[in-house]
PDB file of C-alpha atoms in Angstrom:
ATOM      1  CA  UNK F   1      74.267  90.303 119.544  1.00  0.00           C
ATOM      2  CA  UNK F   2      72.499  90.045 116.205  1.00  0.00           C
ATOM      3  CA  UNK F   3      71.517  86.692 114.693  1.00  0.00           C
ATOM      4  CA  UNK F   4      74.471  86.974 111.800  1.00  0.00           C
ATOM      5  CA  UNK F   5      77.492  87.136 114.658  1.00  0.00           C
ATOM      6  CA  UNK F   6      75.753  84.352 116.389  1.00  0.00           C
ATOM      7  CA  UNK F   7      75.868  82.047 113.680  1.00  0.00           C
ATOM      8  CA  UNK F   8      79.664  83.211 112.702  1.00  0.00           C
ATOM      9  CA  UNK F   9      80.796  82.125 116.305  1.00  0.00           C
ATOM     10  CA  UNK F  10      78.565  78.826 115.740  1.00  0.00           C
ATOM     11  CA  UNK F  11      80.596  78.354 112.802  1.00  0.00           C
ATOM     12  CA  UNK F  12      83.868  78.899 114.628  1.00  0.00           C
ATOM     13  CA  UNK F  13      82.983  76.568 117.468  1.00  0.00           C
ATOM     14  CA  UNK F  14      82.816  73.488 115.191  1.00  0.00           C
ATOM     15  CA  UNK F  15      85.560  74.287 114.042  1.00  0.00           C
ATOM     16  CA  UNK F  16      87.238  73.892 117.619  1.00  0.00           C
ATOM     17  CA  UNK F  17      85.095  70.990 118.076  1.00  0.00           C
ATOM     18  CA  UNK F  18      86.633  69.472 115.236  1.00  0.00           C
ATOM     19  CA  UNK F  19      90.231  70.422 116.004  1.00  0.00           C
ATOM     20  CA  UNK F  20      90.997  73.481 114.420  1.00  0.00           C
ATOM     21  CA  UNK F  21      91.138  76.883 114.929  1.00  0.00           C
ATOM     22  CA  UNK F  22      87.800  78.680 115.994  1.00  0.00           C
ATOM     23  CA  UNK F  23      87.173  81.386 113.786  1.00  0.00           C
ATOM     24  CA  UNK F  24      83.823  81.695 111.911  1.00  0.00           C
ATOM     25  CA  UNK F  25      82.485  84.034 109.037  1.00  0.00           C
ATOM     26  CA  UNK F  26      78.954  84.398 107.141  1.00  0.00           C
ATOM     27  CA  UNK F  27      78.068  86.100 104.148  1.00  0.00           C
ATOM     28  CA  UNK F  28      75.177  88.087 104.259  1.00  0.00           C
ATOM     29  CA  UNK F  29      72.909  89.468 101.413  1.00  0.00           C
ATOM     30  CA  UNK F  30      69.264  91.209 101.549  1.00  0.00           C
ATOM     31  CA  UNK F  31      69.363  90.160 105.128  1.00  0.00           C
ATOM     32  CA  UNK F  32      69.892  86.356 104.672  1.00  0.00           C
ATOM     33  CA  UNK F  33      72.976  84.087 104.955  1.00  0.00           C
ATOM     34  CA  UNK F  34      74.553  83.075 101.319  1.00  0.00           C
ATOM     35  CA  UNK F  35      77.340  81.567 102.870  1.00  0.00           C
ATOM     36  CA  UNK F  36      79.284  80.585 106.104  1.00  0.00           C
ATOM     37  CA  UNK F  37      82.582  79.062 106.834  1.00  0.00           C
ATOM     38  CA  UNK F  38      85.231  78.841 109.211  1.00  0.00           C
ATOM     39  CA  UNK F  39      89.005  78.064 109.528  1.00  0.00           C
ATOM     40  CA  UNK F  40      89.754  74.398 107.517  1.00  0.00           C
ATOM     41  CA  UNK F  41      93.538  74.921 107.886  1.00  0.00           C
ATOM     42  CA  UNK F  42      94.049  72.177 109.712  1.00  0.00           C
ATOM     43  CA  UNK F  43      91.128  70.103 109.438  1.00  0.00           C
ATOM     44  CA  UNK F  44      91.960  69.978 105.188  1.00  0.00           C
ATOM     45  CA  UNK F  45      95.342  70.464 105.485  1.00  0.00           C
ATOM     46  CA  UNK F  46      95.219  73.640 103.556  1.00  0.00           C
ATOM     47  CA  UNK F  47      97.027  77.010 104.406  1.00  0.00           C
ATOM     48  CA  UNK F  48      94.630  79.200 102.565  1.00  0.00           C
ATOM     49  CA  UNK F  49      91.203  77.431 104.225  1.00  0.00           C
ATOM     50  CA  UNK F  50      91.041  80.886 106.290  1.00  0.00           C
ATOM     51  CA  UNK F  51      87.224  81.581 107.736  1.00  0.00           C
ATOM     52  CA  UNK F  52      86.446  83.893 105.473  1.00  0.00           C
ATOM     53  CA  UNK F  53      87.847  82.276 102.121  1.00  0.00           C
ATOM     54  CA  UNK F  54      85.925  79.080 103.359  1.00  0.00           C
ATOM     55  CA  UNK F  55      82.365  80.978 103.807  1.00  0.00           C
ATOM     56  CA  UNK F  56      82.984  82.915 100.216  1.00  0.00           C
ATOM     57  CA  UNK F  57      83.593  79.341  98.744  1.00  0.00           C
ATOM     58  CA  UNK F  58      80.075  78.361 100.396  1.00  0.00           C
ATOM     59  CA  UNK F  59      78.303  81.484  99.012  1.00  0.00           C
ATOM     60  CA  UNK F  60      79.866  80.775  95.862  1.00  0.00           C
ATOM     61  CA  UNK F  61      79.511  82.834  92.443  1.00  0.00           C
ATOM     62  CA  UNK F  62      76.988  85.461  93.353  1.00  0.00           C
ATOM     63  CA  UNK F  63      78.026  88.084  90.808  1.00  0.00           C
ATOM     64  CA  UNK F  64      78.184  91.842  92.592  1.00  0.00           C
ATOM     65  CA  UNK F  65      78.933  91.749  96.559  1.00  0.00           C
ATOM     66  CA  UNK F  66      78.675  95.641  96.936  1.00  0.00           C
ATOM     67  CA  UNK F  67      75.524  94.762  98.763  1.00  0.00           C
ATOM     68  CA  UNK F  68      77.049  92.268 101.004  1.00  0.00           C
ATOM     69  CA  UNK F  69      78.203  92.119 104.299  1.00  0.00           C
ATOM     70  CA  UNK F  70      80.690  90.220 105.443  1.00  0.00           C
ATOM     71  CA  UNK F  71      80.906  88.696 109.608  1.00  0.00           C
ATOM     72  CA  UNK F  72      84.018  87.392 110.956  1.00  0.00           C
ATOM     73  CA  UNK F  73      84.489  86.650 114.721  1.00  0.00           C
ATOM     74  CA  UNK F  74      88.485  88.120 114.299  1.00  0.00           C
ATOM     75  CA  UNK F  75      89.180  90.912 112.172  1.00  0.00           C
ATOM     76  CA  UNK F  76      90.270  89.793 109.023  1.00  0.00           C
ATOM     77  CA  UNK F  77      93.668  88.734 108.031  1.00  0.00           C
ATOM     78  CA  UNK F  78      95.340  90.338 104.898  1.00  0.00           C
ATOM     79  CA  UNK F  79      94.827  87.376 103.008  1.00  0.00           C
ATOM     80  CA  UNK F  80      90.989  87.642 103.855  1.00  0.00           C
ATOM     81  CA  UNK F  81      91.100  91.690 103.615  1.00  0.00           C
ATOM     82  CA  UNK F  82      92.423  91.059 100.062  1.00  0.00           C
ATOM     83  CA  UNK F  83      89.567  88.494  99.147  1.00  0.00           C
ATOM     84  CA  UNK F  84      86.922  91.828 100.861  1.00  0.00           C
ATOM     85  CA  UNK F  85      88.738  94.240  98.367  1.00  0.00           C
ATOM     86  CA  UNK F  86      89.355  91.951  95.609  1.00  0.00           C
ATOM     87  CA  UNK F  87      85.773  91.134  95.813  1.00  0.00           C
ATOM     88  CA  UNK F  88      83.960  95.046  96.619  1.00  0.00           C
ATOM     89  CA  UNK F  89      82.352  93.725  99.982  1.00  0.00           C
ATOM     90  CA  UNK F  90      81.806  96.969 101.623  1.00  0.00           C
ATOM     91  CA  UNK F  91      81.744  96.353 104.530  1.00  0.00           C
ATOM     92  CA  UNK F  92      82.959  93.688 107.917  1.00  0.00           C
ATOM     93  CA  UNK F  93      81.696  93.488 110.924  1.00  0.00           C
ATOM     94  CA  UNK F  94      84.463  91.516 113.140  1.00  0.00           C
ATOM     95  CA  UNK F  95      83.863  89.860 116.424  1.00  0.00           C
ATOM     96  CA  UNK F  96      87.046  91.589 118.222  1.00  0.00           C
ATOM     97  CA  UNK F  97      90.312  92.486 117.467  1.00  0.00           C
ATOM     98  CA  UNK F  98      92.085  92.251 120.757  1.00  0.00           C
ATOM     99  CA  UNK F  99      93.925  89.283 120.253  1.00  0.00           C
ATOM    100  CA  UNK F 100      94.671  89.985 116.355  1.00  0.00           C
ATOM    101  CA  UNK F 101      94.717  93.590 115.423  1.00  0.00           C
ATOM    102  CA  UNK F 102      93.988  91.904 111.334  1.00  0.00           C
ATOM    103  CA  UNK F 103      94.207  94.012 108.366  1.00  0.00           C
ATOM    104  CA  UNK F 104      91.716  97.008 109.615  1.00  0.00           C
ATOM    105  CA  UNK F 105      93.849  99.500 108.537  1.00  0.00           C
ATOM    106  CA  UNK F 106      94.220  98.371 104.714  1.00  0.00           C
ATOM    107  CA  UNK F 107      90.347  96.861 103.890  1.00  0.00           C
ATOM    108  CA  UNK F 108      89.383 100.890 105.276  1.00  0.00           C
ATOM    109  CA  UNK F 109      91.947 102.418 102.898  1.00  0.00           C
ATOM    110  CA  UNK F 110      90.122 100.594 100.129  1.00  0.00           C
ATOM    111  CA  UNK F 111      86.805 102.031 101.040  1.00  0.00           C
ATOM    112  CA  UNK F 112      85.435  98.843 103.258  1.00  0.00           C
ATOM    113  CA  UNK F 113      83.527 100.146 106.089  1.00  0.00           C
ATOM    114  CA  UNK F 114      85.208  98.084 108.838  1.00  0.00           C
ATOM    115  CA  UNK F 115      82.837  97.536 112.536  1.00  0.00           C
ATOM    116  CA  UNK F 116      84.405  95.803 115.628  1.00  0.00           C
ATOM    117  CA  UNK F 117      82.226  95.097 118.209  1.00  0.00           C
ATOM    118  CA  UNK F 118      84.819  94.064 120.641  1.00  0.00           C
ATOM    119  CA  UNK F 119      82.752  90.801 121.748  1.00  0.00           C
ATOM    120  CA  UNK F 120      84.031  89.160 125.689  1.00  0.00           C
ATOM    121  CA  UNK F 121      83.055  86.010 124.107  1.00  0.00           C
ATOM    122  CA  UNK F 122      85.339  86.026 121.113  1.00  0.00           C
ATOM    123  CA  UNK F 123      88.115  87.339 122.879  1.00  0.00           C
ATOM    124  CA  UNK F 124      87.203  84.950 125.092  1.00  0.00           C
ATOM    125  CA  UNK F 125      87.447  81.778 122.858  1.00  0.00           C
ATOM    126  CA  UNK F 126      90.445  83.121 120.800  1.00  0.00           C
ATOM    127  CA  UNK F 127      92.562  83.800 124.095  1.00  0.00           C
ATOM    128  CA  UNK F 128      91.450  80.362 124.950  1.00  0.00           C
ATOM    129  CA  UNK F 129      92.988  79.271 122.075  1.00  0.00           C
ATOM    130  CA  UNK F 130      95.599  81.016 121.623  1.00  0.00           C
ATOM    131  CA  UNK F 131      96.674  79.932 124.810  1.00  0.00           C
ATOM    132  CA  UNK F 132      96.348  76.090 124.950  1.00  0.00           C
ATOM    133  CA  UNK F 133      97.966  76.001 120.911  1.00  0.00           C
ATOM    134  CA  UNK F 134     100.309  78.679 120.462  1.00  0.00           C
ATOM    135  CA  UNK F 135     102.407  77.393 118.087  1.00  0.00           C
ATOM    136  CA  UNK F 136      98.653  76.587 115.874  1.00  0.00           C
ATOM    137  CA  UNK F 137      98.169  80.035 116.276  1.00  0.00           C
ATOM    138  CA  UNK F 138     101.327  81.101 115.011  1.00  0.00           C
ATOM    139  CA  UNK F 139     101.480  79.065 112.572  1.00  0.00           C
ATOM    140  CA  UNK F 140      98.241  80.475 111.035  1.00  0.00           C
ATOM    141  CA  UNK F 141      98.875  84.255 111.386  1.00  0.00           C
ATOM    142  CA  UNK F 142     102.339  83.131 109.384  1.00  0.00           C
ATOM    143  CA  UNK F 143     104.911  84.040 112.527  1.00  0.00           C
TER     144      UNK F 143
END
């Protein structure tokens, strides 16, 4: 596993360890982390505090993300494929998608080049989840 999918799933394990929902993203330009986040929902009491809208709020104004990539242990939601699109990140590289199939499907039909490395230990830690809080879970995929 490469040093920017580690640090994504240490971003979503504090956010378990603080009560929420363990997903994690980074932001990575040139080869360095310009941001990192993870799932706030319930921690800030915010619907829209999705992984991936919290690490883009941490890298901040930055101009042109062509040239960035963008980590997320799930495969981003549509809320956080629109922010990839909206944005022109070209491309996510997503922890698994076994236990949320995300918005593959429409980032790809916008030109994002999406990767899933299928990862045991983010399957792992969202089945976990998903498991002991179910009605967390669906509460933050909206069902």
């Amino acid at each position: 596993m490469d040093e920017f999918m580690a640090a994504a799933i240490a971003q979503a394990k504090q956010g378990l360890r603080e009560g929420g929902i363990p997903i994690g993203s980074v932001l990575v330009k040139e080869g360095q982390i310009i941001g990192q986040g993870y799932n706030k929902r319930v921690q800030d009491n915010d619907p829209v505090t999705h992984a991936e809208i919290d690490c883009l709020r941490h890298a901040g104004r930055i101009g042109n993300y062509n040239d960035t990539i963008l980590y997320s242990t799930l495969m981003p939601c549509y809320l956080c494929a629109g922010a990839v699109v909206q944005f022109g990140i070209k491309k996510v590289i997503a922890g698994e998608s076994q236990t949320f199939a995300g918005a593959r499907e429409f980032m790809e039909s916008h030109g994002v080049e999406v990767v899933d490395l299928n990862l045991e230990e983010c399957q792992q830690m969202m089945s976990d989840f998903i498991q002991q809080h179910p009605k967390l879970w669906n509460e933050d995929i909206g069902v």
